Amino acid sequence: MLGEDGTAAGPADSVSDLAAAVAEREARQAPRWVWAATEEIYPGLLARLTVRPARCHDLKLVESLLLAHEERYGLPRALGAAWARLRGLPVPDDPPDGGPDDQPVLFAADRQRLPAGTDPLVAVAAVHADQQRRIALAEHPDRMRLLCAAESAGALAAAEMTYDGLPWSAAAHDELLTGMLGPRPTGGGTRPKLLGELAGQIQEALGRQVNPDSPAQLLPAFARVGVQIASTRSYVLREVEHPAAALLLRYKELSRIHSAHGWAWREQWAPAGRFRPEYVVGGVVSGRWATRGGGALQIPRSLRAAVVADPEHRLVVADAGQLEPRVLAAMSGDDGLARAAAEGDLYAALARTAFDGDRQRAKLGLLGAMYGQTSGEVRPLLDVLHRRFPDAMRLVESAARTGEAGGVVRSRLGRTSPPPSRDRQDMTDGDARAWGRFTRNFVIQASAAEWALAMMASLRRRLTALGDGGNSGAGPRLVFFLHDEIIVHTPEEQVQAVESAVAESADEARCLVFGRTPVLFPLETHTVRCYADAK
DNA sequence: ATCGTTCGCCAC
DNA sequence: AAACGTGGCGAACGAT
């Protein structure tokens, strides 16, 4: 047990029944559990717990945030490394990242890289105290404290989502696959019927044997029938008149479904009615989550029909519309943009005031400003934005200039961009501009990720209150998270409570991350049996 | 055989 | 039209 200042508030307890001890402490004092790394400790713990912890402090994730903030990006961040830096010992490298099956649980302690003979409890307490001290030294300590709490809460939610899984109907998936590809091939390695037929038709149209998966074979084959193309990318093929092009486009579409999300995929990643990707918290420099396995960042829209709620359950699907431009409006304090962002459809409002009602141009222009686009069509739109929304444009332009000059930028809560991998002197102008586009986008994308993280942490707490508070299967569960979208799987009688919790979480995140702002962060919520119906 | 890179597509 | 940011991943392909 640690006091507010991070020092030990009592002697260490030794417990024989961990689940009972966690449940008892959660009920009595709602502690913030401090541990070396959620991803290594919590997944194994989850199955044994009756009550899920409300809060934690993940030393490894926080170390990462602090090192970047202190412009020491990239130093080892495991507990052992932080401890060694504190004590002036040789700093061990981090173990390579890997999945949970990468190392047996038995050796989990070794992954902290603590020097032999070090008492882990002493190291945890000391590193935690040091991190508290460093948080207080941050540019905005309160924001940094919030970021560390949100990142740690995200780590709890990530492990729980992998544990609970996204409901995935094998029957619905089969129906989709069979409709698109034909019956499942029985022999190993054989193509589904429709793919084989398409491959044959492509060969016929080109008049020779080609592997439709090989651009190197396709380009000369197309040339032989008089079609000169620079690549076999789909946007190139769409402009080609030759019948082989349409067949190849169809082949590519179906082949991708088969190889990336077909029957073999399901056996590996969604074998028992649940899709369980592994989320990598802080896996993207911008603070977005990455995933390992199963391609969870890219479930094709055409397969969403396979995500089906259990009997007497519903999916509450909520997605934050136009999140990034709203973040830009809130961060920059630009009056005009904030007025547009106070409406439900930001782009429409923007179009009304600055683009003669042309919503598409308003959207293109604003996205171009946030991504650093400069080419043709968008150029005049940027000029309009500069004139009408000078404060917003100054924010993104200043972030770009900082990056071009080799500097670092920070998100709203203080997540800090990595330094460029090369010294400014060694960068070409093209490199510098590319890095400027990265830092320009970083401030927006990273701040949007913070809003999403805060929203999810708030929702997780509210959902716990709706359930029995325990770790049984009952009650609403977060089951999916993707950048600006969440899915809650809930018993149908709790749908209304979940919908309210979602709306309250969005508003709480707005207040926590951006304080007083007229900018709205609406969540569009659809309650459905099947993900495909959430549109 | 195994590894790393490139192409190309999917998602936000 | 493809010089606009962040990712994951599978097949082909070239290097070892």
XYZ file of C-alpha atoms (C1' of nucleotides) in Angstrom:
563
model
C 0.000 0.000 0.000
C 1.336 3.406 -1.014
C 0.378 6.827 0.274
C -0.531 9.822 -1.878
C 3.138 10.820 -2.052
C 4.063 7.373 -3.363
C 5.868 6.153 -0.261
C 4.870 2.978 1.521
C 1.919 3.546 3.829
C 2.219 0.227 5.526
C 3.978 -3.112 5.484
C 3.570 -5.461 2.525
C 0.676 -7.913 2.791
C 0.967 -11.450 1.644
C -2.339 -12.963 0.531
C -3.223 -16.541 -0.222
C -6.417 -15.848 -2.166
C -5.575 -13.119 -4.658
C -9.067 -12.849 -6.152
C -10.622 -12.386 -2.744
C -7.985 -9.879 -1.709
C -8.531 -7.786 -4.847
C -12.312 -7.880 -4.396
C -12.024 -6.887 -0.758
C -9.705 -3.959 -1.461
C -11.788 -2.721 -4.384
C -14.853 -2.659 -2.153
C -13.102 -1.065 0.798
C -10.864 1.596 -0.677
C -11.038 1.626 -4.517
C -7.244 1.695 -4.794
C -5.160 2.626 -7.775
C -3.160 -0.525 -8.408
C 0.428 0.196 -9.292
C 2.176 -2.450 -11.336
C 5.025 -2.867 -13.788
C 3.018 -3.492 -16.941
C -0.678 -4.209 -17.341
C -0.146 -6.205 -20.525
C 2.046 -8.684 -18.716
C 0.199 -8.977 -15.423
C -3.478 -8.376 -16.042
C -4.442 -10.876 -18.788
C -3.401 -13.822 -16.624
C -5.072 -12.297 -13.591
C -8.409 -11.595 -15.288
C -9.612 -15.175 -15.460
C -9.084 -15.563 -11.709
C -10.679 -12.300 -10.571
C -14.226 -11.929 -9.352
C -13.991 -8.131 -9.363
C -12.175 -6.043 -11.942
C -9.939 -3.249 -10.687
C -11.303 0.235 -11.247
C -7.989 2.037 -11.626
C -4.335 1.335 -12.147
C -1.001 3.026 -12.790
C 0.944 1.228 -15.501
C 4.598 2.021 -14.840
C 5.753 1.030 -18.298
C 3.164 3.071 -20.206
C 3.699 6.073 -17.941
C 7.474 5.770 -18.286
C 7.009 5.894 -22.034
C 4.878 9.039 -21.868
C 7.283 10.751 -19.475
C 10.417 9.869 -21.449
C 8.886 11.340 -24.604
C 7.754 14.439 -22.701
C 11.260 14.872 -21.320
C 12.621 14.533 -24.860
C 14.298 11.256 -23.993
C 12.149 9.347 -26.466
C 13.044 5.751 -27.166
C 14.943 4.905 -23.965
C 14.044 1.527 -22.439
C 10.879 1.814 -20.390
C 10.471 -1.481 -18.554
C 10.457 -1.338 -14.761
C 14.041 -2.594 -14.585
C 15.228 0.169 -16.902
C 13.447 2.889 -14.943
C 14.829 1.467 -11.713
C 18.350 1.336 -13.133
C 18.175 4.965 -14.291
C 17.012 5.929 -10.818
C 19.888 4.102 -9.142
C 22.593 4.902 -11.655
C 22.922 1.230 -12.657
C 23.541 -0.077 -16.179
C 20.218 0.271 -18.021
C 18.908 -2.995 -19.521
C 17.291 -2.991 -22.950
C 13.575 -3.718 -23.120
C 12.663 -7.281 -24.050
C 11.328 -7.533 -27.593
C 7.590 -6.982 -27.885
C 5.547 -10.079 -28.347
C 2.221 -11.688 -27.831
C 1.110 -13.299 -24.572
C 2.298 -16.698 -25.791
C 5.698 -15.221 -26.465
C 6.903 -16.140 -22.989
C 5.387 -18.367 -20.334
C 3.831 -16.491 -17.419
C 6.449 -18.060 -15.216
C 9.034 -15.743 -16.724
C 6.893 -12.637 -16.676
C 8.999 -11.156 -13.900
C 12.043 -11.493 -16.088
C 10.419 -9.272 -18.694
C 10.669 -6.362 -16.250
C 14.452 -6.664 -16.564
C 15.029 -6.055 -12.873
C 18.603 -6.728 -11.782
C 18.932 -10.007 -9.913
C 18.248 -9.700 -6.224
C 16.120 -6.550 -6.512
C 12.924 -6.610 -4.480
C 10.203 -5.940 -7.089
C 8.038 -4.161 -4.514
C 10.836 -1.771 -3.649
C 11.430 -1.051 -7.313
C 7.731 -0.531 -8.054
C 7.339 1.899 -5.160
C 10.484 3.838 -6.025
C 9.753 4.142 -9.743
C 6.156 5.121 -9.007
C 7.289 7.860 -6.640
C 9.772 9.118 -9.204
C 7.102 9.158 -11.900
C 4.794 11.206 -9.666
C 7.611 13.686 -9.221
C 8.215 13.894 -12.979
C 4.514 14.275 -13.750
C 4.524 17.309 -11.459
C 7.377 18.759 -13.529
C 5.524 18.398 -16.827
C 4.508 21.435 -18.824
C 0.899 20.935 -17.640
C 1.013 18.565 -14.641
C -2.763 18.161 -14.361
C -3.072 17.245 -18.007
C -0.143 14.848 -17.802
C -1.680 13.208 -14.742
C -4.912 12.748 -16.672
C -3.041 11.331 -19.645
C -1.246 8.787 -17.462
C -4.504 7.763 -15.808
C -6.293 7.447 -19.143
C -3.472 5.480 -20.724
C -3.452 3.094 -17.763
C -7.242 2.735 -17.795
C -6.967 1.973 -21.493
C -4.596 -0.861 -20.697
C -7.202 -2.394 -18.368
C -9.905 -2.027 -21.000
C -7.654 -3.472 -23.710
C -6.954 -6.650 -21.752
C -10.636 -6.984 -20.867
C -11.730 -6.578 -24.493
C -9.364 -9.331 -25.558
C -10.689 -11.482 -22.731
C -14.375 -10.802 -23.439
C -14.026 -10.780 -27.230
C -16.193 -9.364 -30.001
C -19.181 -11.619 -30.712
C -18.498 -13.262 -34.068
C -21.084 -15.524 -35.663
C -19.566 -18.420 -37.568
C -22.900 -19.073 -39.277
C -23.281 -15.493 -40.490
C -19.622 -15.399 -41.515
C -20.044 -18.645 -43.493
C -23.071 -17.279 -45.239
C -21.185 -14.149 -46.277
C -18.159 -16.092 -47.465
C -20.183 -18.666 -49.363
C -22.165 -15.927 -51.072
C -19.012 -14.148 -52.199
C -16.624 -17.038 -52.858
C -18.654 -20.205 -53.194
C -18.544 -23.143 -50.806
C -15.562 -23.567 -48.543
C -12.871 -25.547 -50.377
C -12.299 -28.901 -48.744
C -8.737 -29.680 -49.790
C -5.966 -27.672 -48.208
C -4.542 -24.919 -50.358
C -7.210 -24.993 -53.040
C -8.895 -21.822 -54.205
C -12.580 -21.311 -53.601
C -14.662 -22.014 -56.694
C -15.396 -18.422 -57.674
C -11.770 -17.334 -57.299
C -10.600 -20.191 -59.491
C -13.169 -19.313 -62.143
C -12.155 -15.666 -62.101
C -8.483 -16.598 -62.425
C -9.350 -18.714 -65.458
C -11.346 -15.915 -67.068
C -8.466 -13.479 -66.501
C -6.039 -15.850 -68.224
C -8.468 -16.258 -71.095
C -8.903 -12.498 -71.489
C -5.146 -11.937 -71.462
C -4.424 -14.960 -73.640
C -1.704 -16.421 -71.418
C -0.908 -18.031 -68.097
C -0.618 -15.449 -65.331
C -0.833 -15.473 -61.587
C -3.438 -12.802 -60.793
C -1.638 -12.191 -57.490
C 1.572 -11.214 -59.241
C 1.908 -7.642 -60.513
C 5.212 -8.670 -62.093
C 3.368 -11.153 -64.353
C 0.312 -8.991 -64.918
C 2.068 -5.856 -66.212
C 3.714 -7.556 -69.260
C 0.541 -9.573 -69.881
C -1.488 -6.386 -70.074
C 1.162 -4.809 -72.289
C 0.812 -7.746 -74.729
C -2.859 -6.952 -75.212
C -2.057 -3.289 -75.731
C -2.758 -1.938 -72.255
C 0.103 0.151 -70.850
C -0.309 0.621 -67.107
C 2.133 1.816 -64.461
C 0.843 -0.551 -61.802
C -1.999 -2.929 -61.081
C -3.449 -0.777 -58.327
C -7.200 -0.775 -58.353
C -7.550 2.942 -59.107
C -5.409 2.348 -62.213
C -7.378 -0.716 -63.277
C -10.659 1.117 -62.909
C -9.647 3.408 -65.771
C -8.759 0.499 -68.084
C -11.287 -0.547 -70.775
C -9.961 -4.065 -71.366
C -12.261 -6.838 -70.018
C -9.405 -8.380 -68.048
C -9.254 -5.262 -65.872
C -12.797 -5.644 -64.533
C -12.224 -9.344 -63.893
C -8.979 -8.623 -62.062
C -10.636 -5.986 -59.898
C -13.282 -8.484 -58.873
C -10.622 -11.120 -58.246
C -8.602 -8.777 -56.017
C -11.641 -7.857 -53.964
C -12.668 -11.462 -53.330
C -9.162 -12.774 -52.935
C -8.485 -10.284 -50.201
C -11.588 -11.310 -48.273
C -10.568 -14.941 -48.598
C -6.948 -14.524 -47.533
C -7.364 -11.820 -44.882
C -10.769 -12.647 -43.351
C -11.776 -16.066 -44.669
C -12.261 -19.461 -43.070
C -8.611 -19.843 -42.069
C -8.727 -16.432 -40.406
C -11.779 -17.424 -38.382
C -10.185 -20.625 -37.156
C -7.196 -18.680 -35.945
C -8.769 -15.526 -34.508
C -12.457 -16.146 -33.881
C -12.689 -19.866 -33.204
C -15.382 -19.995 -30.517
C -17.861 -17.251 -31.306
C -15.564 -14.439 -30.178
C -12.974 -12.450 -32.115
C -10.095 -11.713 -29.757
C -7.551 -9.331 -31.207
C -4.730 -8.194 -28.989
C -4.755 -4.436 -28.555
C -1.432 -2.648 -28.194
C -1.995 0.408 -26.010
C 0.294 3.234 -27.014
C 1.322 1.147 -30.013
C 1.021 4.103 -32.365
C 3.174 7.186 -31.759
C 0.050 9.326 -31.795
C -1.409 7.370 -28.881
C -3.865 5.495 -31.005
C -3.936 1.801 -30.273
C -2.333 -0.699 -32.577
C -3.400 -4.339 -32.694
C -1.560 -7.609 -33.056
C -3.250 -10.388 -34.905
C -6.456 -10.744 -36.762
C -6.332 -7.424 -38.547
C -8.677 -5.785 -36.068
C -7.923 -2.319 -37.485
C -9.282 -3.356 -40.849
C -12.378 -5.502 -40.541
C -13.913 -4.980 -43.997
C -17.289 -3.303 -43.949
C -18.593 -6.203 -46.001
C -17.992 -8.584 -43.089
C -19.632 -6.563 -40.344
C -22.703 -8.732 -40.729
C -20.773 -11.474 -38.948
C -20.697 -9.435 -35.734
C -23.940 -10.520 -34.080
C -25.083 -10.042 -30.492
C -25.808 -13.055 -28.289
C -29.480 -14.011 -27.765
C -31.305 -11.406 -25.672
C -28.364 -9.041 -26.121
C -27.706 -5.969 -28.242
C -24.705 -4.134 -29.621
C -24.550 -0.459 -28.769
C -22.323 0.953 -31.489
C -21.143 4.512 -30.933
C -18.897 6.505 -33.200
C -17.598 10.035 -32.790
C -18.432 11.936 -35.927
C -15.916 14.407 -37.352
C -13.702 13.955 -34.311
C -10.477 15.423 -35.664
C -11.826 18.740 -36.968
C -13.671 19.154 -33.673
C -10.416 18.592 -31.829
C -8.759 21.229 -33.990
C -11.564 23.652 -33.171
C -11.351 23.013 -29.430
C -7.559 23.148 -29.262
C -7.060 26.233 -31.364
C -9.884 28.213 -29.815
C -10.637 29.533 -33.295
C -13.948 31.399 -32.947
C -15.265 30.667 -36.396
C -14.348 27.006 -36.420
C -15.652 26.575 -32.875
C -18.998 28.001 -33.990
C -19.147 25.428 -36.773
C -18.048 22.700 -34.335
C -20.856 23.629 -31.966
C -23.215 22.062 -34.524
C -23.970 18.442 -35.255
C -22.629 18.561 -38.793
C -19.420 20.574 -38.658
C -18.725 20.322 -42.385
C -22.207 21.542 -43.301
C -21.835 24.511 -40.954
C -18.419 25.251 -42.399
C -19.805 25.032 -45.909
C -22.569 27.453 -45.041
C -20.266 30.116 -43.684
C -17.236 29.782 -45.961
C -17.805 27.511 -48.962
C -21.095 28.634 -50.528
C -22.851 25.628 -49.029
C -20.556 23.123 -50.725
C -20.091 20.535 -47.977
C -17.731 18.332 -49.972
C -15.301 21.195 -50.586
C -15.465 22.243 -46.933
C -14.592 18.715 -45.870
C -11.797 18.277 -48.428
C -10.246 21.596 -47.440
C -10.273 20.940 -43.731
C -8.926 17.412 -44.071
C -6.246 18.748 -46.395
C -5.247 21.313 -43.784
C -4.935 18.632 -41.106
C -3.018 16.180 -43.309
C -0.755 18.738 -44.939
C -2.109 18.351 -48.433
C -0.999 21.039 -50.847
C -1.733 19.723 -54.307
C -4.051 21.103 -56.975
C -7.689 20.865 -56.096
C -7.291 21.613 -52.401
C -4.985 24.635 -52.787
C -7.727 27.280 -53.208
C -9.719 25.740 -50.362
C -6.750 26.200 -48.040
C -6.608 29.859 -48.948
C -10.214 30.259 -47.865
C -9.500 28.464 -44.600
C -6.493 30.692 -43.862
C -8.609 33.786 -44.399
C -11.634 32.660 -42.435
C -10.141 30.496 -39.673
C -6.738 32.011 -38.965
C -6.292 30.672 -35.439
C -7.035 27.087 -36.439
C -4.725 27.294 -39.425
C -1.981 28.855 -37.318
C -2.091 25.854 -34.989
C -1.533 23.269 -37.729
C 0.941 25.416 -39.656
C 2.980 26.050 -36.535
C 3.083 22.313 -35.783
C 4.275 21.701 -39.343
C 7.011 24.371 -39.116
C 8.214 22.895 -35.817
C 8.486 19.445 -37.368
C 10.238 20.745 -40.479
C 12.813 22.374 -38.209
C 13.412 19.100 -36.369
C 11.483 19.986 -33.209
C 8.887 18.075 -31.217
C 5.215 18.907 -30.719
C 2.721 17.997 -28.009
C -0.891 16.901 -27.897
C -3.467 18.568 -25.691
C -2.575 16.433 -22.672
C 1.150 16.370 -23.345
C 1.883 13.312 -25.445
C 5.075 14.293 -27.238
C 6.102 13.437 -30.773
C 9.316 11.520 -31.366
C 12.272 13.476 -32.719
C 13.068 12.920 -36.401
C 15.323 9.916 -36.893
C 17.923 12.013 -38.654
C 19.476 15.352 -37.761
C 17.875 18.269 -39.521
C 21.097 18.897 -41.445
C 20.951 15.434 -42.997
C 17.350 15.813 -44.153
C 16.437 16.747 -47.683
C 13.718 19.380 -48.128
C 11.384 16.517 -48.997
C 12.203 14.706 -45.743
C 11.615 17.892 -43.778
C 8.258 18.520 -45.421
C 7.205 14.918 -44.799
C 8.155 15.231 -41.123
C 6.232 18.509 -40.991
C 3.139 16.679 -42.257
C 3.655 14.136 -39.518
C 3.926 16.694 -36.685
C 1.056 18.701 -38.191
C -1.159 15.644 -38.022
C 0.291 14.456 -34.705
C -1.148 17.296 -32.639
C -4.624 16.583 -33.968
C -4.547 12.798 -34.125
C -2.913 12.451 -30.703
C -5.392 14.829 -29.065
C -8.287 13.017 -30.714
C -6.899 9.763 -29.333
C -6.871 11.361 -25.872
C -10.507 12.293 -26.118
C -11.333 8.754 -27.229
C -9.259 7.250 -24.426
C -10.872 9.469 -21.797
C -14.294 8.601 -23.212
C -13.561 4.914 -23.022
C -12.188 5.118 -19.483
C -15.284 6.986 -18.385
C -17.539 4.493 -20.130
C -15.705 1.550 -18.589
C -16.343 2.943 -15.120
C -20.019 3.598 -15.869
C -20.537 0.135 -17.334
C -19.009 -1.445 -14.258
C -21.563 0.403 -12.164
C -24.343 -0.940 -14.409
C -23.204 -4.533 -14.138
C -22.833 -6.505 -10.983
C -19.423 -4.935 -10.587
C -17.931 -8.357 -10.938
C -16.049 -10.323 -13.496
C -18.839 -12.741 -14.404
C -20.302 -12.802 -17.900
C -23.252 -10.696 -16.807
C -23.762 -7.023 -17.542
C -22.688 -4.729 -20.371
C -19.175 -5.146 -21.701
C -16.927 -3.035 -23.892
C -16.058 -5.402 -26.720
C -14.445 -3.300 -29.429
C -12.564 -0.032 -29.830
C -11.216 1.488 -33.003
C -9.854 5.054 -32.919
C -13.194 6.876 -32.618
C -15.679 4.043 -32.333
C -16.704 1.697 -29.530
C -19.020 -1.291 -29.290
C -20.748 -2.346 -26.077
C -22.333 -5.803 -25.888
C -25.192 -5.670 -23.409
C -28.223 -7.565 -22.158
C -31.186 -5.972 -23.929
C -32.832 -4.779 -20.735
C -29.853 -2.518 -20.097
C -29.726 -0.891 -23.511
C -31.130 2.430 -22.347
C -28.742 2.659 -19.434
C -25.836 1.900 -21.750
C -26.938 4.536 -24.241
C -27.058 7.108 -21.439
C -23.657 6.023 -20.182
C -22.216 6.450 -23.664
C -23.567 9.986 -24.003
C -22.402 10.962 -20.515
C -18.942 9.565 -21.207
C -18.576 11.641 -24.351
C -19.408 14.774 -22.430
C -17.166 13.886 -19.522
C -14.281 13.344 -21.937
C -14.913 16.734 -23.505
C -14.738 18.477 -20.120
C -11.720 16.513 -18.918
C -9.613 16.964 -22.022
C -10.666 20.370 -23.321
C -12.239 22.137 -20.337
C -14.728 24.853 -21.178
C -15.357 24.830 -24.901
C -18.403 25.420 -27.077
C -17.271 22.565 -29.307
C -19.554 19.525 -29.320
C -18.237 15.980 -29.480
C -21.349 14.080 -30.491
C -21.408 10.306 -30.490
C -23.673 8.768 -33.061
C -25.164 5.723 -31.382
C -26.919 2.776 -33.000
C -28.375 -0.067 -30.996
C -28.507 -3.156 -33.159
C -28.390 -6.936 -33.196
C -25.826 -6.909 -35.958
C -22.891 -4.533 -36.528
C -23.765 -4.209 -40.215
C -27.013 -2.498 -39.239
C -25.156 0.322 -37.471
C -24.389 1.839 -40.880
C 14.420 -22.738 -45.967
C 14.202 -18.245 -43.820
C 14.253 -13.404 -43.630
C 13.252 -8.682 -44.997
C 11.221 -5.647 -48.489
C 7.716 -4.176 -51.732
C 3.209 -4.034 -53.461
C -1.385 -3.450 -52.690
C -5.553 -3.270 -49.983
C -8.278 -2.682 -45.739
C -9.593 0.433 -41.657
C -10.014 5.325 -39.270
C -5.317 12.382 -59.612
C -2.964 9.312 -56.715
C 3.507 13.835 -53.561
C -2.442 13.637 -47.634
C -1.694 11.496 -41.798
C -1.781 6.758 -38.739
C -1.728 1.636 -38.805
C -1.960 -4.329 -40.089
C -1.367 -7.882 -43.009
C -0.859 -11.382 -46.965
C 1.344 -12.673 -51.298
C 5.177 -12.196 -54.161
C 9.860 -11.618 -54.588
C 14.746 -11.015 -53.872
C 18.599 -11.672 -50.687
C 20.944 -14.678 -47.520
